[in-house]
Backbone as ProteinMPNN parsed JSONL, in Angstrom:
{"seq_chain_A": "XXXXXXXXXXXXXXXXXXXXXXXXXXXXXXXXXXXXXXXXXXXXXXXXXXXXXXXXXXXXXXXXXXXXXXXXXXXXXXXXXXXXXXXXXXXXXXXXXXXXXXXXXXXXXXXXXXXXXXXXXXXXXXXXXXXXXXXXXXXXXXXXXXXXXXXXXXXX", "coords_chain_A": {"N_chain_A": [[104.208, 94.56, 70.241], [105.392, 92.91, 67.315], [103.856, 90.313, 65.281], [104.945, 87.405, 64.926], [105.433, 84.954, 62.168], [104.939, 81.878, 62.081], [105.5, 78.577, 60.209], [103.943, 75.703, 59.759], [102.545, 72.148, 59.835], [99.44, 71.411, 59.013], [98.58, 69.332, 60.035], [100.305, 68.573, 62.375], [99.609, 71.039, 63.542], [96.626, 70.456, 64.322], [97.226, 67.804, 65.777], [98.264, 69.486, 67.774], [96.609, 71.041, 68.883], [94.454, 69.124, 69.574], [95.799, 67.389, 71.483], [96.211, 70.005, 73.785], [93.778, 70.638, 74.41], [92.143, 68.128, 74.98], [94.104, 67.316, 77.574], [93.61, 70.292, 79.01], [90.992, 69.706, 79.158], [90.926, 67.082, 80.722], [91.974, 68.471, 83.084], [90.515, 70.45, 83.932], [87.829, 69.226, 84.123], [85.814, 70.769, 81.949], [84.751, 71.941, 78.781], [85.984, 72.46, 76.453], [85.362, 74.801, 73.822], [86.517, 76.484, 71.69], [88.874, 78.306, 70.959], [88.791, 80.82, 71.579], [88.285, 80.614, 74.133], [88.822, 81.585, 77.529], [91.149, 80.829, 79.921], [90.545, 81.391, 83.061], [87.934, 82.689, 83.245], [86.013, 81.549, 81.67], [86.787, 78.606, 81.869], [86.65, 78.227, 84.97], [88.255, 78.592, 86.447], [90.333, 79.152, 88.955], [92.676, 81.287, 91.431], [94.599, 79.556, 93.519], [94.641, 77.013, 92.499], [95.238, 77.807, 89.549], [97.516, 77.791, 89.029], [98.648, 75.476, 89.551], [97.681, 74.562, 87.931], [99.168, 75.484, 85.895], [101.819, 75.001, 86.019], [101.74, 72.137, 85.971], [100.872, 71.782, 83.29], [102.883, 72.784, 82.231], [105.258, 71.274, 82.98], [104.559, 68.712, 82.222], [104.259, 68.761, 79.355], [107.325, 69.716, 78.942], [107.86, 72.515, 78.904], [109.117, 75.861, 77.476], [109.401, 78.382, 80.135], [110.191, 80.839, 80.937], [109.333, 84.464, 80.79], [106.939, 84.222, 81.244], [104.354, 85.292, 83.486], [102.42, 83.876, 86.266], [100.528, 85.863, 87.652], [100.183, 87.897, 85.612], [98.082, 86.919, 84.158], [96.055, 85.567, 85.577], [94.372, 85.756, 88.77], [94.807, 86.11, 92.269], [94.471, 83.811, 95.281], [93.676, 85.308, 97.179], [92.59, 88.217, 96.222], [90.446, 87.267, 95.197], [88.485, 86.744, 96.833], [88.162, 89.172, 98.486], [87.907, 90.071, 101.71], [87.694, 92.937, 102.727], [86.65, 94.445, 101.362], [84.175, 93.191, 100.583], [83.487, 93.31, 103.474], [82.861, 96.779, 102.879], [80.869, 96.613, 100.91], [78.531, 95.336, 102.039], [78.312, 96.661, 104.524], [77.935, 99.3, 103.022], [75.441, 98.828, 101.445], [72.823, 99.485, 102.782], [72.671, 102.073, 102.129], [72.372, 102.023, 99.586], [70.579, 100.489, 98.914], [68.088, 102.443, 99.655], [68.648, 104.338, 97.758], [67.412, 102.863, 95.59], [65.073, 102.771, 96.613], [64.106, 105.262, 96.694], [64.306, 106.148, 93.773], [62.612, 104.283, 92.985], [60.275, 104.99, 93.878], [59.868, 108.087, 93.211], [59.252, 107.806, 91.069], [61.456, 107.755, 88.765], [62.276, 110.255, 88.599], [63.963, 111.123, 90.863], [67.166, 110.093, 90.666], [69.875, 108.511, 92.252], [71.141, 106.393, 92.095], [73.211, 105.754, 89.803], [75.283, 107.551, 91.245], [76.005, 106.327, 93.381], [78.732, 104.283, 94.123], [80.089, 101.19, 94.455], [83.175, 99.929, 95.445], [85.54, 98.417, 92.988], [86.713, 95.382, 93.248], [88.432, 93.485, 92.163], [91.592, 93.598, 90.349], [92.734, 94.363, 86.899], [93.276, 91.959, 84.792], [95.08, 90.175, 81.858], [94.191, 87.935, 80.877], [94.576, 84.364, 80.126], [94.069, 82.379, 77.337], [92.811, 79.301, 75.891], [93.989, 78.996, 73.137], [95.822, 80.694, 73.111], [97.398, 78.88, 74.794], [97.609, 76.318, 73.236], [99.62, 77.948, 71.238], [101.627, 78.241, 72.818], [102.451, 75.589, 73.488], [102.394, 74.839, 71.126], [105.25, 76.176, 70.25], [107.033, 75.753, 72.234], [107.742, 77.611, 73.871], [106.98, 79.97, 75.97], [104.778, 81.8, 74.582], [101.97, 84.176, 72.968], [99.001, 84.131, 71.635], [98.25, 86.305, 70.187], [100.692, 86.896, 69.196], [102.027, 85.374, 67.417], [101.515, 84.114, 63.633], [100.061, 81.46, 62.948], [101.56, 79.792, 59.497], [99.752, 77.614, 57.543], [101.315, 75.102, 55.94], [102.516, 74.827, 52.614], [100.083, 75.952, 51.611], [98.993, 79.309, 50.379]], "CA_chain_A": [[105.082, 93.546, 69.705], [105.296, 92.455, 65.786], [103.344, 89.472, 64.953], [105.892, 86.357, 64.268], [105.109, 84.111, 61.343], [105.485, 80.277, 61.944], [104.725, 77.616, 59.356], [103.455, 74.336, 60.511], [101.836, 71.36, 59.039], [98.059, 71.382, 59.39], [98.852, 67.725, 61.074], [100.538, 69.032, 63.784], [98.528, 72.248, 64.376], [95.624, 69.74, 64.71], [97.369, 67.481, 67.226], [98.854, 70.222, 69.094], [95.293, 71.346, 69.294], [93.616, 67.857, 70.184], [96.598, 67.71, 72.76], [95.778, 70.487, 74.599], [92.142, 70.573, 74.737], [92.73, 67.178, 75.753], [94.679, 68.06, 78.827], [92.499, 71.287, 79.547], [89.106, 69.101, 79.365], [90.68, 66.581, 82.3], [92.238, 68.564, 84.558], [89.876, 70.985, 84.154], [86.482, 68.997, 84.212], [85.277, 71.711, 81.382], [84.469, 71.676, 77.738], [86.534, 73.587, 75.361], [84.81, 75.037, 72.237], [86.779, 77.823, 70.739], [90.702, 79.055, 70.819], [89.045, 82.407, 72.711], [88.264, 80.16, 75.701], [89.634, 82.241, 78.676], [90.755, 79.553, 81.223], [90.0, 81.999, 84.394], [86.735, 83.195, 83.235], [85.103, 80.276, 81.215], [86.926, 77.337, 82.464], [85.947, 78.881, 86.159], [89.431, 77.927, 87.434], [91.143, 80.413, 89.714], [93.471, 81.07, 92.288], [95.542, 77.94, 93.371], [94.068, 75.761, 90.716], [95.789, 77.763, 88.082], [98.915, 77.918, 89.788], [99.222, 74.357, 89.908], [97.454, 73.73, 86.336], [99.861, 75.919, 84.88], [103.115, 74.233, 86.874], [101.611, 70.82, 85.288], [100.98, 72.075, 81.415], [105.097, 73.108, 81.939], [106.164, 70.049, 83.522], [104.123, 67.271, 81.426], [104.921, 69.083, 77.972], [108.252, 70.29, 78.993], [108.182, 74.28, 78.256], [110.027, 76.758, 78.316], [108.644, 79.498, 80.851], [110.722, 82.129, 80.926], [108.591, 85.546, 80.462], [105.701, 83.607, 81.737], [104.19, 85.715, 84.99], [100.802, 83.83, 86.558], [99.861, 86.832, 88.306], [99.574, 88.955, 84.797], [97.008, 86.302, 83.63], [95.193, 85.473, 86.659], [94.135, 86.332, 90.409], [95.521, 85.493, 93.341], [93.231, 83.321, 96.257], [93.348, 86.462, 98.34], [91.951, 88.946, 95.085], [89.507, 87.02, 94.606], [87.848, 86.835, 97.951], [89.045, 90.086, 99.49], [87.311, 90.149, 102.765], [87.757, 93.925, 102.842], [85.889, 94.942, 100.081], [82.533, 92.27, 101.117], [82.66, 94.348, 103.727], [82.413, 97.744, 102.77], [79.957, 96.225, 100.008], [77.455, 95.128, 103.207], [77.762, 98.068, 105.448], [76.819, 100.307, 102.047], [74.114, 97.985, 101.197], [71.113, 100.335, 103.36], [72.604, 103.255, 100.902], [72.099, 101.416, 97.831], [69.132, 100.479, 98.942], [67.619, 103.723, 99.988], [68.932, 105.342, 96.84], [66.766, 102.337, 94.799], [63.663, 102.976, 97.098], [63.54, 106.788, 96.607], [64.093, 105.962, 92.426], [61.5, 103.708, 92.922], [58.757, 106.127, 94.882], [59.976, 109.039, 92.369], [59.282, 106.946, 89.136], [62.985, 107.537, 88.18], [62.402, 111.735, 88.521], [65.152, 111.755, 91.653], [67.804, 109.274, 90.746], [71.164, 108.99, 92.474], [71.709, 104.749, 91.603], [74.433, 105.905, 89.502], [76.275, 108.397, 92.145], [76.497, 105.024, 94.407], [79.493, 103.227, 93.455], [81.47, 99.967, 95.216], [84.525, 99.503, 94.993], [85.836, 96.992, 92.784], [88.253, 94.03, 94.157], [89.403, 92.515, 91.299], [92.773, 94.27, 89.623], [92.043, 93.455, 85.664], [94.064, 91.012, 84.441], [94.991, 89.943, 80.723], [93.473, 86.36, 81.249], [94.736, 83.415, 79.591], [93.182, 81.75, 76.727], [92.967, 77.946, 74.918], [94.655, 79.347, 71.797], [97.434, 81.106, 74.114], [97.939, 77.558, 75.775], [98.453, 75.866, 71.988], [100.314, 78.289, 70.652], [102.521, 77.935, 74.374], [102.688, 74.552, 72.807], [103.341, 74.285, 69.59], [106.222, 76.953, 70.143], [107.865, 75.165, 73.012], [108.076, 78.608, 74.767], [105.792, 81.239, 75.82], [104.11, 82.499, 73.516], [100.61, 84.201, 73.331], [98.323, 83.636, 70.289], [98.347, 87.264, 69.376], [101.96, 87.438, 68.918], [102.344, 84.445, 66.393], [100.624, 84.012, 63.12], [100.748, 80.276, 62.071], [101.316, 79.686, 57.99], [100.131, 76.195, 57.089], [103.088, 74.907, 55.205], [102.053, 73.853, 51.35], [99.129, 76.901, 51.353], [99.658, 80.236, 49.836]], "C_chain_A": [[104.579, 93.115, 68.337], [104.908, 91.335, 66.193], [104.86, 88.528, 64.378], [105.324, 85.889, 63.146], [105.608, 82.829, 62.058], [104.92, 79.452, 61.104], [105.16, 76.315, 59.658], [102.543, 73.78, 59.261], [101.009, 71.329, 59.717], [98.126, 70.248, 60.601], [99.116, 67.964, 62.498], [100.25, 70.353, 64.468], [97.58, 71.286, 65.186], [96.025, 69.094, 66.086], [97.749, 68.416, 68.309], [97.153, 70.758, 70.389], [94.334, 70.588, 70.248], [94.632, 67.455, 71.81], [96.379, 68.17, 74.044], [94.763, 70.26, 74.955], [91.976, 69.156, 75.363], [92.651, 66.995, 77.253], [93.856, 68.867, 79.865], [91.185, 70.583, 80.04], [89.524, 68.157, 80.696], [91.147, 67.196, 83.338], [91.425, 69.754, 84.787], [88.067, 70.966, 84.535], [85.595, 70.086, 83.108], [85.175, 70.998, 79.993], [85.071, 72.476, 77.218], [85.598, 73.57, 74.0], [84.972, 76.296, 71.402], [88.359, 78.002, 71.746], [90.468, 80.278, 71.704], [88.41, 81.822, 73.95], [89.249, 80.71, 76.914], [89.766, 81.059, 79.873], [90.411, 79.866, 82.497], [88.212, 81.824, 84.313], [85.738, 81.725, 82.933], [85.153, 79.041, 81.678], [86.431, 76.914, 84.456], [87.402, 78.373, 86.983], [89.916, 79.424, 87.944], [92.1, 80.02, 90.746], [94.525, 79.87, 92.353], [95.66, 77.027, 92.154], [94.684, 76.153, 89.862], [97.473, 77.741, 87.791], [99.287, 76.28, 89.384], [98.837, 73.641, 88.513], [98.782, 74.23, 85.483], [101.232, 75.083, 85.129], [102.768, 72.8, 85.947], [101.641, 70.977, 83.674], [102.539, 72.329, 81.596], [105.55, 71.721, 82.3], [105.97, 69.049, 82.357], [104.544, 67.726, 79.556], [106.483, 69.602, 78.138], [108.903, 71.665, 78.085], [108.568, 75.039, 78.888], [109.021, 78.192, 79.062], [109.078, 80.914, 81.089], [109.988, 83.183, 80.501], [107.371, 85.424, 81.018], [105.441, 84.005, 83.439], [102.742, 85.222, 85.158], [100.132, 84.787, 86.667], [99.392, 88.24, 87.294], [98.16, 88.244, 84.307], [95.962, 85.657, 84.582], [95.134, 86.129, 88.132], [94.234, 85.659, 91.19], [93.937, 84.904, 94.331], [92.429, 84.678, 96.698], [92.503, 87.624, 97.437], [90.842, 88.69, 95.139], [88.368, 86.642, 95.679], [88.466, 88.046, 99.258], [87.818, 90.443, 100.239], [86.652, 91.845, 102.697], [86.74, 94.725, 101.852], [84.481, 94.083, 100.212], [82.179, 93.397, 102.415], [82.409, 95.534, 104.286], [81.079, 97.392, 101.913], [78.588, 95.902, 101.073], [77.334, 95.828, 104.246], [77.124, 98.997, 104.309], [75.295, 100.146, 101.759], [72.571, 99.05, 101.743], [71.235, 101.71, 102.267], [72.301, 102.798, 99.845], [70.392, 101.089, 98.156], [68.174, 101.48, 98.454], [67.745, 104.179, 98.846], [67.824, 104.709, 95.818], [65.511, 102.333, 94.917], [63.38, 104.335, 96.297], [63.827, 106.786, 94.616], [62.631, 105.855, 92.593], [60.109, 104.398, 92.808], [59.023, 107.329, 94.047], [59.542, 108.774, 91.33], [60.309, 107.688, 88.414], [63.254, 109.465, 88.307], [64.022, 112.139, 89.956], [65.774, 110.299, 91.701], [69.419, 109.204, 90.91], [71.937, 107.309, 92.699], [73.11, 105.175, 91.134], [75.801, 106.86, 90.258], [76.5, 107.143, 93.136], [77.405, 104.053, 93.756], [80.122, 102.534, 94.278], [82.053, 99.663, 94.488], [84.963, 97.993, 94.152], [87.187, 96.248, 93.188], [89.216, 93.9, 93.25], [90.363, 93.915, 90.193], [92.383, 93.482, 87.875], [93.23, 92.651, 85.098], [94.322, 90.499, 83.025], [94.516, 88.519, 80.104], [94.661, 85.684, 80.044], [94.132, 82.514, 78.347], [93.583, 80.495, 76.156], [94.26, 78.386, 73.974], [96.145, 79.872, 72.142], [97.991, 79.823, 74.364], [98.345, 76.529, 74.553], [99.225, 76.806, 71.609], [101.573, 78.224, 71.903], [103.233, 76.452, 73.906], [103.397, 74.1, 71.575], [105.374, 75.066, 69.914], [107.304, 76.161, 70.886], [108.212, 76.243, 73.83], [107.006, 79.566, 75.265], [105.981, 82.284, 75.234], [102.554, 83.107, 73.288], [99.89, 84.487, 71.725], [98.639, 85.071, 69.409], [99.587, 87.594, 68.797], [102.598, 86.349, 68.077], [101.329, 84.298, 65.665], [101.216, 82.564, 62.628], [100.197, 79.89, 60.6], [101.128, 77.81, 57.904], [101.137, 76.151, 56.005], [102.066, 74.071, 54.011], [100.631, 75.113, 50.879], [100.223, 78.101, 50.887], [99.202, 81.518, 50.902]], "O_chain_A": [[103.366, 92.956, 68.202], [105.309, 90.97, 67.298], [105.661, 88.979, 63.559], [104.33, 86.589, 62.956], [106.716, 82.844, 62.595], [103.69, 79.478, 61.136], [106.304, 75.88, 59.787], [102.048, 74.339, 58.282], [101.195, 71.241, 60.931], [97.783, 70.364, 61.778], [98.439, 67.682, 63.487], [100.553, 70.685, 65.614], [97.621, 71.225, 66.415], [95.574, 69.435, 67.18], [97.595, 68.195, 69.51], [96.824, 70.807, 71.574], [93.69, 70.996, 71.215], [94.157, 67.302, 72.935], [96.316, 67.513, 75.083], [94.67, 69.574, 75.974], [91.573, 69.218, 76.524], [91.699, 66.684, 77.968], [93.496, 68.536, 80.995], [90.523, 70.842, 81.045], [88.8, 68.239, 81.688], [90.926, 66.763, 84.469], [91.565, 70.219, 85.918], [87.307, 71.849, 84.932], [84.456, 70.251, 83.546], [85.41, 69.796, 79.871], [84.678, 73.602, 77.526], [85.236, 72.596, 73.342], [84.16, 76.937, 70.735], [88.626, 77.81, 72.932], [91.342, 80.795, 72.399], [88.008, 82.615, 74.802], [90.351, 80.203, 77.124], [88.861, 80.542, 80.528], [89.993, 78.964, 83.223], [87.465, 81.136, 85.008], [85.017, 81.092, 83.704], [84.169, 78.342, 81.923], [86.069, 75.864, 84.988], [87.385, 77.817, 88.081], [89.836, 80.509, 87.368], [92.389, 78.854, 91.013], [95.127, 79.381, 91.396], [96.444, 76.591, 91.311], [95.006, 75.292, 89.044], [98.238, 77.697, 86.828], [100.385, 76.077, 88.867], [99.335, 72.622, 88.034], [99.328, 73.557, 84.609], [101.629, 74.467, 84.139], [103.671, 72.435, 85.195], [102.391, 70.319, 82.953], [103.277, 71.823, 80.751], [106.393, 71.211, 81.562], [106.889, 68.616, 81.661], [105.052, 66.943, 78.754], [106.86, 69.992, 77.032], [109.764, 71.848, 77.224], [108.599, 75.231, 80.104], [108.122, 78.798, 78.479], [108.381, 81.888, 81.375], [109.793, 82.916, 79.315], [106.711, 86.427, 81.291], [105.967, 83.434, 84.395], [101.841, 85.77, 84.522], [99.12, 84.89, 85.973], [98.707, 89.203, 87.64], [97.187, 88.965, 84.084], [94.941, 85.228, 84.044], [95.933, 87.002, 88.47], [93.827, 84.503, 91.079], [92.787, 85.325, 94.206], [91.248, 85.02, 96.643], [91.545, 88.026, 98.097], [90.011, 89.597, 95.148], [87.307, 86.217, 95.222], [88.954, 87.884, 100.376], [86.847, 90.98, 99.706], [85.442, 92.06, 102.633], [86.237, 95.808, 102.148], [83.563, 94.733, 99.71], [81.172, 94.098, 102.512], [81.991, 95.755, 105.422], [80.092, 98.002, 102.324], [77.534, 96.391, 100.665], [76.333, 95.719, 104.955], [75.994, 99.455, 104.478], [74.343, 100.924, 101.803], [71.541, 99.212, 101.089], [70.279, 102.261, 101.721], [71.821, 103.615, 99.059], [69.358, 101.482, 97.616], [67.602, 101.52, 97.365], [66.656, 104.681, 98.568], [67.208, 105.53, 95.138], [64.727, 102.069, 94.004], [62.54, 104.425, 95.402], [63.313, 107.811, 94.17], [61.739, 106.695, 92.471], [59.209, 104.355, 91.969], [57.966, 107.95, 94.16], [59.426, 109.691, 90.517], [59.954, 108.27, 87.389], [64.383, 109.91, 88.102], [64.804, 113.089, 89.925], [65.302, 109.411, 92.411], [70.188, 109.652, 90.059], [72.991, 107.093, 93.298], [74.085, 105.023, 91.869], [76.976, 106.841, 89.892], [77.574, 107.261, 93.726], [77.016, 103.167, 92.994], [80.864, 103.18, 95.018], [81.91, 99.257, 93.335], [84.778, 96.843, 94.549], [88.348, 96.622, 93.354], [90.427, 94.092, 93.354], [89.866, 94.834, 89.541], [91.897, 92.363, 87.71], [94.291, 93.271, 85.169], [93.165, 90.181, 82.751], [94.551, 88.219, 78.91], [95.392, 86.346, 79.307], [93.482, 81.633, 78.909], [94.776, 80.456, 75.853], [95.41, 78.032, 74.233], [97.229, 79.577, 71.64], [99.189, 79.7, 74.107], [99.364, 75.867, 74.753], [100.252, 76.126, 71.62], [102.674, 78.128, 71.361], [104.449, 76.279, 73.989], [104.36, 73.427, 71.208], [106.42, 74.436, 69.763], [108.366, 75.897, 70.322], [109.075, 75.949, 74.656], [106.07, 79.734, 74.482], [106.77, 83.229, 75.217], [101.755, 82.198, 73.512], [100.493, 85.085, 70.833], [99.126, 85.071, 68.279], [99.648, 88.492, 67.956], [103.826, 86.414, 68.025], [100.223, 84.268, 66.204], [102.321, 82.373, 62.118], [99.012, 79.702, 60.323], [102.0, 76.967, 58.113], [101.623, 77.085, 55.366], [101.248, 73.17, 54.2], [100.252, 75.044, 49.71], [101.453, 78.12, 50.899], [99.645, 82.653, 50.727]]}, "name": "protein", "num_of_chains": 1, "seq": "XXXXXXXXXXXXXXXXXXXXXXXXXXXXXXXXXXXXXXXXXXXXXXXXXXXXXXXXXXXXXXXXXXXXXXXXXXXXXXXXXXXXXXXXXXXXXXXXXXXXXXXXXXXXXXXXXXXXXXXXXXXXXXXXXXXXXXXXXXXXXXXXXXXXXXXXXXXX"}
């Protein structure tokens, strides 16, 4: 997707900014300090929680959501504690072991660490970030940071 242009007054970049972060810092209990703040990863919110943060950032700013899918930008409860996958990860466990002993007792001459792989759970996801969640803002629609460039208005 082409990059939009929008031009905004510094003024209301700023508040849109102080706004959010705002917002983010109480219902998240976190600290924002940068636009590439991922709200899954850094803010440590998941599952439900983002479900119901995101439902509130739409309601209390009144935006438009249309295009807007949770499940591309975060992980579901069940993802993120998939039973199934703990445990194959704890029946393997005596192989991983074993494979780190016989490194060990070889001094690295017979090493098969890297032929042992578990499965991973988590589906990857395109996360969410601060800067996504103002520019969601300023726009009044969803919108994700990479896909708008904003021109202060009065600069060249």
């Amino acid at each position: 997707m082409e990059q939009s242009f929008y031009h905004i007054e510094f003024k209301e970049l700023r508040k849109a900014y102080r706004e959010v972060k705002a917002f983010l810092e109480q219902e998240t209990a976190g600290q924002i300090s940068s636009v590439k703040m991922d709200i899954e990863d850094d803010l440590q919110i998941a599952g439900d929680d983002t479900y119901e943060l995101m439902e509130k950032f739409i309601t209390v700013y009144s935006l438009e959501a249309s295009g807007f899918d949770v499940t591309q930008h975060f992980l579901s409860e069940g993802e993120q504690f998939n039973s199934g996958i703990a445990l194959i990860q704890l029946i393997s466990l005596p192989i991983v072991l074993f494979t780190w002993l016989l490194k060990l007792l070889t001094f690295g001459k017979i090493d098969y660490t890297k032929a042992v792989v578990l499965p991973d759970a988590n589906r990857k996801t395109t996360g969410l970030t601060f800067g996504d969640m103002v520019t969601w803002y300023i726009m009044g629609k969803y919108s994700l940071r990479k896909d708008v460039r904003f021109v202060i208005r009065g600069s060249a």
